[in-house]
Tab-separated table of N, CA and C in Angstrom:
chain	number	residue	atom	x	y	z
A	1	PHE	N	2.859	-10.640	4.847
A	1	PHE	CA	2.892	-9.726	3.711
A	1	PHE	C	3.605	-10.467	2.395
A	2	GLY	N	3.037	-9.810	1.504
A	2	GLY	CA	4.338	-9.859	0.418
A	2	GLY	C	4.615	-11.532	0.281
A	3	THR	N	3.804	-12.679	0.587
A	3	THR	CA	4.194	-13.848	0.392
A	3	THR	C	3.338	-14.259	-1.081
A	4	ASP	N	2.411	-13.771	-1.568
A	4	ASP	CA	1.736	-13.721	-2.389
A	4	ASP	C	1.818	-12.405	-3.562
A	5	ALA	N	1.490	-13.071	-5.212
A	5	ALA	CA	1.559	-12.030	-5.385
A	5	ALA	C	0.544	-10.558	-4.969
A	6	PRO	N	-0.686	-10.977	-5.416
A	6	PRO	CA	-1.670	-9.917	-4.994
A	6	PRO	C	-1.227	-9.087	-3.945
A	7	ASP	N	-0.351	-9.240	-2.821
A	7	ASP	CA	-0.038	-8.674	-1.627
A	7	ASP	C	1.173	-7.787	-2.365
A	8	THR	N	2.289	-8.673	-2.876
A	8	THR	CA	3.381	-8.033	-3.662
A	8	THR	C	3.337	-7.137	-4.416
A	9	LEU	N	2.244	-6.867	-5.603
A	9	LEU	CA	1.775	-6.090	-6.233
A	9	LEU	C	1.012	-4.658	-5.791
A	10	LEU	N	0.688	-5.348	-4.494
A	10	LEU	CA	-0.607	-3.951	-4.159
A	10	LEU	C	0.773	-3.157	-3.414
A	11	LEU	N	1.538	-3.707	-2.801
A	11	LEU	CA	2.967	-3.167	-1.770
A	11	LEU	C	3.889	-2.291	-2.870
A	12	LEU	N	3.821	-2.603	-3.987
A	12	LEU	CA	4.964	-2.198	-5.183
A	12	LEU	C	4.167	-1.568	-5.648
A	13	ALA	N	2.775	-1.097	-5.798
A	13	ALA	CA	2.059	-0.586	-5.939
A	13	ALA	C	1.890	1.617	-5.183
A	14	VAL	N	1.717	0.967	-3.974
A	14	VAL	CA	1.943	2.006	-2.418
A	14	VAL	C	3.594	2.513	-2.964
A	15	MET	N	4.367	1.713	-3.222
A	15	MET	CA	5.499	2.041	-3.354
A	15	MET	C	6.078	3.127	-4.389
A	16	VAL	N	5.484	2.859	-5.231
A	16	VAL	CA	5.364	3.305	-6.662
A	16	VAL	C	5.085	4.900	-6.491
A	17	GLY	N	3.792	4.903	-5.846
A	17	GLY	CA	2.652	6.353	-5.954
A	17	GLY	C	4.165	7.278	-4.913
A	18	GLN	N	4.395	6.653	-3.607
A	18	GLN	CA	5.409	6.927	-2.688
A	18	GLN	C	6.940	7.756	-3.531
A	19	LEU	N	7.237	6.552	-4.359
A	19	LEU	CA	8.324	7.219	-4.940
A	19	LEU	C	8.266	8.392	-6.041
A	20	GLU	N	7.146	8.199	-6.701
A	20	GLU	CA	6.824	9.223	-7.647
A	20	GLU	C	6.406	10.964	-7.030
A	21	GLY	N	6.106	10.513	-5.378
A	21	GLY	CA	5.939	11.935	-4.661
A	21	GLY	C	4.142	12.045	-4.541
A	22	ARG	N	3.609	11.398	-4.981
A	22	ARG	CA	2.156	11.407	-4.996
A	22	ARG	C	1.610	10.028	-4.453
A	23	PRO	N	1.490	9.797	-2.964
A	23	PRO	CA	0.647	8.681	-2.571
A	23	PRO	C	-0.747	8.527	-2.804
A	24	MET	N	-1.005	7.313	-3.201
A	24	MET	CA	-2.378	7.134	-3.834
A	24	MET	C	-3.156	6.506	-2.821
A	25	PRO	N	-4.464	6.336	-2.564
A	25	PRO	CA	-5.645	6.356	-1.971
A	25	PRO	C	-6.204	4.879	-2.207
A	26	ALA	N	-6.549	4.223	-1.543
A	26	ALA	CA	-7.155	2.571	-1.582
A	26	ALA	C	-7.743	2.543	-3.093
A	27	ALA	N	-8.403	3.464	-3.260
A	27	ALA	CA	-9.444	3.510	-4.505
A	27	ALA	C	-8.435	3.479	-5.911
A	28	LYS	N	-7.299	4.594	-5.940
A	28	LYS	CA	-6.475	4.590	-7.012
A	28	LYS	C	-5.467	3.155	-6.786
A	29	LEU	N	-5.382	2.668	-5.571
A	29	LEU	CA	-4.299	1.774	-5.473
A	29	LEU	C	-4.821	0.405	-5.846
A	30	ALA	N	-6.210	0.325	-5.848
A	30	ALA	CA	-6.903	-0.618	-6.430
A	30	ALA	C	-6.981	-0.941	-7.883
A	31	ASP	N	-7.372	0.543	-8.248
A	31	ASP	CA	-7.217	0.542	-10.242
A	31	ASP	C	-5.605	0.003	-10.608
A	32	TYR	N	-4.689	0.500	-9.667
A	32	TYR	CA	-3.543	0.503	-10.241
A	32	TYR	C	-3.060	-1.213	-9.971
A	33	ALA	N	-3.116	-1.570	-9.139
A	33	ALA	CA	-3.159	-3.381	-8.708
A	33	ALA	C	-4.012	-4.028	-9.971
A	34	GLY	N	-4.940	-3.384	-10.128
A	34	GLY	CA	-6.135	-4.473	-11.125
A	34	GLY	C	-6.578	-5.500	-9.431
A	35	GLN	N	-7.215	-4.849	-8.778
A	35	GLN	CA	-7.485	-5.752	-7.461
A	35	GLN	C	-9.042	-4.985	-7.196
A	36	ALA	N	-10.127	-5.909	-6.594
A	36	ALA	CA	-11.412	-5.155	-5.965
A	36	ALA	C	-10.942	-4.040	-5.136
A	37	ARG	N	-11.804	-3.107	-5.143
A	37	ARG	CA	-11.422	-2.005	-4.106
A	37	ARG	C	-11.752	-2.402	-2.441
A	38	PRO	N	-12.843	-3.153	-2.888
A	38	PRO	CA	-12.782	-3.761	-0.942
A	38	PRO	C	-12.094	-4.844	-0.776
A	39	THR	N	-11.317	-5.561	-1.242
A	39	THR	CA	-10.275	-6.074	-0.962
A	39	THR	C	-8.687	-5.747	-0.835
A	40	VAL	N	-8.338	-4.463	-1.453
A	40	VAL	CA	-7.804	-3.615	-1.267
A	40	VAL	C	-8.058	-2.729	0.065
A	41	ILE	N	-8.659	-2.626	0.389
A	41	ILE	CA	-8.917	-1.816	1.502
A	41	ILE	C	-8.721	-2.530	2.535
A	42	ARG	N	-9.494	-3.861	2.500
A	42	ARG	CA	-8.694	-5.184	3.784
A	42	ARG	C	-7.434	-5.116	3.464
A	43	ARG	N	-6.893	-5.577	2.319
A	43	ARG	CA	-5.502	-6.066	2.917
A	43	ARG	C	-4.356	-4.767	3.493
A	44	LEU	N	-5.031	-3.519	3.028
A	44	LEU	CA	-3.994	-1.987	3.328
A	44	LEU	C	-4.510	-1.768	4.756
A	45	ARG	N	-5.784	-2.321	5.244
A	45	ARG	CA	-5.839	-2.126	6.891
A	45	ARG	C	-5.101	-3.124	7.539
A	46	GLU	N	-4.523	-4.367	7.350
A	46	GLU	CA	-4.274	-5.307	7.580
A	46	GLU	C	-2.501	-4.954	7.528
A	47	MET	N	-2.371	-4.488	6.458
A	47	MET	CA	-0.573	-3.817	6.528
A	47	MET	C	-0.414	-2.884	7.242
A	48	ALA	N	-1.632	-1.983	7.651
A	48	ALA	CA	-1.545	-0.835	8.130
A	48	ALA	C	-1.103	-1.431	9.763
A	49	ALA	N	-2.025	-2.191	10.182
A	49	ALA	CA	-2.202	-2.817	11.557
A	49	ALA	C	-0.598	-3.479	11.800
A	50	ALA	N	0.063	-4.183	10.487
A	50	ALA	CA	1.358	-4.866	10.738
A	50	ALA	C	2.525	-3.743	10.545
A	51	GLY	N	1.889	-2.170	10.702
A	51	GLY	CA	3.171	-1.233	10.303
A	51	GLY	C	4.094	-1.472	9.250
A	52	ILE	N	3.437	-1.848	8.125
A	52	ILE	CA	3.829	-2.240	6.803
A	52	ILE	C	3.588	-0.914	5.926
A	53	VAL	N	2.668	-0.514	6.514
A	53	VAL	CA	2.248	0.875	5.168
A	53	VAL	C	1.743	1.779	6.222
A	54	GLU	N	1.095	2.897	5.862
A	54	GLU	CA	0.698	3.933	6.618
A	54	GLU	C	-0.383	4.705	5.981
A	55	GLN	N	-1.521	5.281	6.398
A	55	GLN	CA	-2.245	5.873	6.034
A	55	GLN	C	-1.999	7.220	6.203
A	56	LEU	N	-2.076	7.995	4.965
A	56	LEU	CA	-1.956	9.794	5.858
A	56	LEU	C	-3.035	10.107	5.512
A	57	PRO	N	-2.682	11.684	6.235
A	57	PRO	CA	-4.187	12.499	6.461
A	57	PRO	C	-4.828	12.639	5.291
A	58	GLY	N	-5.960	12.561	4.775
A	58	GLY	CA	-6.558	12.128	3.266
A	58	GLY	C	-6.718	11.153	2.789
A	59	GLY	N	-6.225	10.155	3.018
A	59	GLY	CA	-6.273	8.748	2.792
A	59	GLY	C	-5.638	8.200	1.942
A	60	ALA	N	-4.341	8.699	1.691
A	60	ALA	CA	-3.752	7.996	0.845
A	60	ALA	C	-2.522	7.317	1.690
A	61	PHE	N	-1.781	6.248	0.951
A	61	PHE	CA	-1.065	5.177	1.658
A	61	PHE	C	0.370	5.517	1.335
A	62	GLN	N	1.597	5.302	2.351
A	62	GLN	CA	3.162	5.174	2.008
A	62	GLN	C	3.334	3.873	2.944
A	63	VAL	N	4.757	4.011	2.841
A	63	VAL	CA	5.576	3.038	3.739
A	63	VAL	C	6.205	3.853	4.372
A	64	PRO	N	6.273	3.484	5.748
A	64	PRO	CA	6.873	4.645	6.756
A	64	PRO	C	8.520	4.438	6.491
A	65	ALA	N	8.734	5.503	7.019
A	65	ALA	CA	10.523	5.987	6.356
A	65	ALA	C	11.076	5.086	6.884
A	66	ASP	N	10.768	4.265	8.466
A	66	ASP	CA	11.551	3.519	9.067
A	66	ASP	C	11.970	1.978	8.525
A	67	ARG	N	10.541	1.815	7.417
A	67	ARG	CA	10.465	0.505	6.792
A	67	ARG	C	11.447	0.593	5.756
A	68	LEU	N	11.881	1.570	5.084
A	68	LEU	CA	12.326	1.743	3.779
A	68	LEU	C	13.790	1.633	4.045
A	69	ASN	N	14.162	1.883	5.357
A	69	ASN	CA	15.337	1.930	5.639
A	69	ASN	C	16.272	0.901	6.322
A	70	SER	N	14.960	-0.024	6.735
A	70	SER	CA	15.484	-1.080	7.179
A	70	SER	C	15.960	-2.200	6.585
A	71	PRO	N	16.876	-3.004	7.294
A	71	PRO	CA	17.665	-4.303	6.447
A	71	PRO	C	16.733	-5.437	6.311
């Protein structure tokens, strides 16, 4: 993940929402990143399966705390 611009942009969008204290759901992330919603949902599911992001109750996404502090 993060080896191409769309994945990197999506991950940055997740982190922006998290850093602002307002994690975003997939639909808002798609708008923010300028990507198609079905693509964003698929990529977020793949990232979640790999442990790169996690879905919160209510549907928003964030980077797990242990990922933020890892080298």
